[in-house]
mmCIF file with all atom_site columns, C-alpha atoms in Angstrom:
data_model
loop_
_atom_site.group_PDB
_atom_site.id
_atom_site.type_symbol
_atom_site.label_atom_id
_atom_site.label_alt_id
_atom_site.label_comp_id
_atom_site.label_asym_id
_atom_site.label_entity_id
_atom_site.label_seq_id
_atom_site.pdbx_PDB_ins_code
_atom_site.Cartn_x
_atom_site.Cartn_y
_atom_site.Cartn_z
_atom_site.occupancy
_atom_site.B_iso_or_equiv
_atom_site.pdbx_formal_charge
_atom_site.auth_seq_id
_atom_site.auth_comp_id
_atom_site.auth_asym_id
_atom_site.auth_atom_id
_atom_site.pdbx_PDB_model_num
ATOM 1  C CA . UNK A 1 1  ? 69.008 39.749 21.885 1.00 0.00 ? 1  UNK A CA 1
ATOM 2  C CA . UNK A 1 2  ? 67.468 40.646 18.531 1.00 0.00 ? 2  UNK A CA 1
ATOM 3  C CA . UNK A 1 3  ? 66.814 44.169 19.799 1.00 0.00 ? 3  UNK A CA 1
ATOM 4  C CA . UNK A 1 4  ? 70.521 44.633 20.619 1.00 0.00 ? 4  UNK A CA 1
ATOM 5  C CA . UNK A 1 5  ? 71.532 43.441 17.158 1.00 0.00 ? 5  UNK A CA 1
ATOM 6  C CA . UNK A 1 6  ? 69.073 45.847 15.511 1.00 0.00 ? 6  UNK A CA 1
ATOM 7  C CA . UNK A 1 7  ? 70.313 48.723 17.660 1.00 0.00 ? 7  UNK A CA 1
ATOM 8  C CA . UNK A 1 8  ? 73.929 47.940 16.768 1.00 0.00 ? 8  UNK A CA 1
ATOM 9  C CA . UNK A 1 9  ? 72.972 47.898 13.092 1.00 0.00 ? 9  UNK A CA 1
ATOM 10 C CA . UNK A 1 10 ? 71.320 51.307 13.389 1.00 0.00 ? 10 UNK A CA 1
ATOM 11 C CA . UNK A 1 11 ? 74.358 52.766 15.129 1.00 0.00 ? 11 UNK A CA 1
ATOM 12 C CA . UNK A 1 12 ? 76.652 51.488 12.393 1.00 0.00 ? 12 UNK A CA 1
ATOM 13 C CA . UNK A 1 13 ? 74.331 52.831 9.686  1.00 0.00 ? 13 UNK A CA 1
ATOM 14 C CA . UNK A 1 14 ? 74.138 56.281 11.274 1.00 0.00 ? 14 UNK A CA 1
ATOM 15 C CA . UNK A 1 15 ? 77.891 56.483 11.799 1.00 0.00 ? 15 UNK A CA 1
ATOM 16 C CA . UNK A 1 16 ? 78.515 55.670 8.163  1.00 0.00 ? 16 UNK A CA 1
ATOM 17 C CA . UNK A 1 17 ? 75.766 58.088 7.168  1.00 0.00 ? 17 UNK A CA 1
ATOM 18 C CA . UNK A 1 18 ? 77.458 60.980 8.950  1.00 0.00 ? 18 UNK A CA 1
ATOM 19 C CA . UNK A 1 19 ? 80.680 60.364 7.075  1.00 0.00 ? 19 UNK A CA 1
ATOM 20 C CA . UNK A 1 20 ? 78.756 60.218 3.796  1.00 0.00 ? 20 UNK A CA 1
ATOM 21 C CA . UNK A 1 21 ? 76.902 63.437 4.685  1.00 0.00 ? 21 UNK A CA 1
ATOM 22 C CA . UNK A 1 22 ? 80.215 65.184 5.360  1.00 0.00 ? 22 UNK A CA 1
ATOM 23 C CA . UNK A 1 23 ? 81.505 64.135 1.944  1.00 0.00 ? 23 UNK A CA 1
ATOM 24 C CA . UNK A 1 24 ? 78.269 65.075 0.199  1.00 0.00 ? 24 UNK A CA 1
ATOM 25 C CA . UNK A 1 25 ? 78.089 68.487 1.902  1.00 0.00 ? 25 UNK A CA 1
ATOM 26 C CA . UNK A 1 26 ? 81.680 69.174 0.901  1.00 0.00 ? 26 UNK A CA 1
ATOM 27 C CA . UNK A 1 27 ? 80.868 68.572 -2.766 1.00 0.00 ? 27 UNK A CA 1
ATOM 28 C CA . UNK A 1 28 ? 77.805 70.849 -2.559 1.00 0.00 ? 28 UNK A CA 1
ATOM 29 C CA . UNK A 1 29 ? 79.778 73.750 -1.043 1.00 0.00 ? 29 UNK A CA 1
ATOM 30 C CA . UNK A 1 30 ? 79.961 75.931 -4.149 1.00 0.00 ? 30 UNK A CA 1
ATOM 31 C CA . UNK A 1 31 ? 78.896 79.519 -4.675 1.00 0.00 ? 31 UNK A CA 1
ATOM 32 C CA . UNK A 1 32 ? 76.458 80.886 -7.251 1.00 0.00 ? 32 UNK A CA 1
ATOM 33 C CA . UNK A 1 33 ? 79.371 81.504 -9.597 1.00 0.00 ? 33 UNK A CA 1
ATOM 34 C CA . UNK A 1 34 ? 80.374 77.823 -9.468 1.00 0.00 ? 34 UNK A CA 1
ATOM 35 C CA . UNK A 1 35 ? 83.524 78.398 -7.417 1.00 0.00 ? 35 UNK A CA 1
ATOM 36 C CA . UNK A 1 36 ? 84.112 76.421 -4.199 1.00 0.00 ? 36 UNK A CA 1
ATOM 37 C CA . UNK A 1 37 ? 83.186 78.230 -0.992 1.00 0.00 ? 37 UNK A CA 1
ATOM 38 C CA . UNK A 1 38 ? 85.959 79.160 1.426  1.00 0.00 ? 38 UNK A CA 1
ATOM 39 C CA . UNK A 1 39 ? 86.360 80.562 4.925  1.00 0.00 ? 39 UNK A CA 1
ATOM 40 C CA . UNK A 1 40 ? 83.308 81.597 6.930  1.00 0.00 ? 40 UNK A CA 1
ATOM 41 C CA . UNK A 1 41 ? 80.913 80.966 4.033  1.00 0.00 ? 41 UNK A CA 1
ATOM 42 C CA . UNK A 1 42 ? 82.038 77.343 3.762  1.00 0.00 ? 42 UNK A CA 1
ATOM 43 C CA . UNK A 1 43 ? 81.937 76.843 7.540  1.00 0.00 ? 43 UNK A CA 1
ATOM 44 C CA . UNK A 1 44 ? 78.390 78.201 7.718  1.00 0.00 ? 44 UNK A CA 1
ATOM 45 C CA . UNK A 1 45 ? 77.251 76.110 4.750  1.00 0.00 ? 45 UNK A CA 1
ATOM 46 C CA . UNK A 1 46 ? 78.801 72.918 6.150  1.00 0.00 ? 46 UNK A CA 1
ATOM 47 C CA . UNK A 1 47 ? 77.172 73.441 9.555  1.00 0.00 ? 47 UNK A CA 1
ATOM 48 C CA . UNK A 1 48 ? 73.717 73.936 8.021  1.00 0.00 ? 48 UNK A CA 1
ATOM 49 C CA . UNK A 1 49 ? 74.143 71.070 5.560  1.00 0.00 ? 49 UNK A CA 1
ATOM 50 C CA . UNK A 1 50 ? 75.228 68.618 8.278  1.00 0.00 ? 50 UNK A CA 1
ATOM 51 C CA . UNK A 1 51 ? 72.339 69.692 10.538 1.00 0.00 ? 51 UNK A CA 1
ATOM 52 C CA . UNK A 1 52 ? 69.853 69.180 7.704  1.00 0.00 ? 52 UNK A CA 1
ATOM 53 C CA . UNK A 1 53 ? 71.221 65.760 6.806  1.00 0.00 ? 53 UNK A CA 1
ATOM 54 C CA . UNK A 1 54 ? 71.251 64.635 10.453 1.00 0.00 ? 54 UNK A CA 1
ATOM 55 C CA . UNK A 1 55 ? 67.720 65.920 11.100 1.00 0.00 ? 55 UNK A CA 1
ATOM 56 C CA . UNK A 1 56 ? 66.276 63.507 8.554  1.00 0.00 ? 56 UNK A CA 1
ATOM 57 C CA . UNK A 1 57 ? 67.922 60.574 10.374 1.00 0.00 ? 57 UNK A CA 1
ATOM 58 C CA . UNK A 1 58 ? 66.737 61.531 13.884 1.00 0.00 ? 58 UNK A CA 1
ATOM 59 C CA . UNK A 1 59 ? 64.164 58.765 14.316 1.00 0.00 ? 59 UNK A CA 1
ATOM 60 C CA . UNK A 1 60 ? 63.634 56.191 17.061 1.00 0.00 ? 60 UNK A CA 1
ATOM 61 C CA . UNK A 1 61 ? 63.848 52.451 16.574 1.00 0.00 ? 61 UNK A CA 1
ATOM 62 C CA . UNK A 1 62 ? 60.056 52.478 16.116 1.00 0.00 ? 62 UNK A CA 1
ATOM 63 C CA . UNK A 1 63 ? 60.359 54.982 13.263 1.00 0.00 ? 63 UNK A CA 1
ATOM 64 C CA . UNK A 1 64 ? 59.004 57.958 15.197 1.00 0.00 ? 64 UNK A CA 1
ATOM 65 C CA . UNK A 1 65 ? 60.836 61.310 15.118 1.00 0.00 ? 65 UNK A CA 1
ATOM 66 C CA . UNK A 1 66 ? 63.067 61.939 18.138 1.00 0.00 ? 66 UNK A CA 1
ATOM 67 C CA . UNK A 1 67 ? 62.289 64.893 20.399 1.00 0.00 ? 67 UNK A CA 1
ATOM 68 C CA . UNK A 1 68 ? 63.816 66.721 23.335 1.00 0.00 ? 68 UNK A CA 1
ATOM 69 C CA . UNK A 1 69 ? 67.026 65.475 24.921 1.00 0.00 ? 69 UNK A CA 1
ATOM 70 C CA . UNK A 1 70 ? 67.152 62.353 22.745 1.00 0.00 ? 70 UNK A CA 1
ATOM 71 C CA . UNK A 1 71 ? 67.084 64.462 19.577 1.00 0.00 ? 71 UNK A CA 1
ATOM 72 C CA . UNK A 1 72 ? 69.666 66.906 20.940 1.00 0.00 ? 72 UNK A CA 1
ATOM 73 C CA . UNK A 1 73 ? 72.013 64.064 21.841 1.00 0.00 ? 73 UNK A CA 1
ATOM 74 C CA . UNK A 1 74 ? 71.567 62.373 18.470 1.00 0.00 ? 74 UNK A CA 1
ATOM 75 C CA . UNK A 1 75 ? 72.104 65.624 16.544 1.00 0.00 ? 75 UNK A CA 1
ATOM 76 C CA . UNK A 1 76 ? 75.274 66.434 18.489 1.00 0.00 ? 76 UNK A CA 1
ATOM 77 C CA . UNK A 1 77 ? 76.739 62.972 17.821 1.00 0.00 ? 77 UNK A CA 1
ATOM 78 C CA . UNK A 1 78 ? 75.650 62.938 14.187 1.00 0.00 ? 78 UNK A CA 1
ATOM 79 C CA . UNK A 1 79 ? 77.059 66.385 13.404 1.00 0.00 ? 79 UNK A CA 1
ATOM 80 C CA . UNK A 1 80 ? 80.339 65.440 15.086 1.00 0.00 ? 80 UNK A CA 1
ATOM 81 C CA . UNK A 1 81 ? 80.549 62.434 12.782 1.00 0.00 ? 81 UNK A CA 1
ATOM 82 C CA . UNK A 1 82 ? 80.421 59.733 15.409 1.00 0.00 ? 82 UNK A CA 1
#
């Protein structure tokens, strides 16, 4: 029972974290000249930023880094924001 509660808490934390990462990446999307990025440059930056922020959260319930299919599944869900 306790394990299910902890797992639900982690899911909620990661879901909220993806939304925060999206917002944080959006604010960081500026060029060297200080102007906001647009078009393909912004799309590329956002994709890399989201992947980087999700990669740091890809850990198991025991605190070990995820690998293989589990990591791929987590990254796909995290980058999609859900």
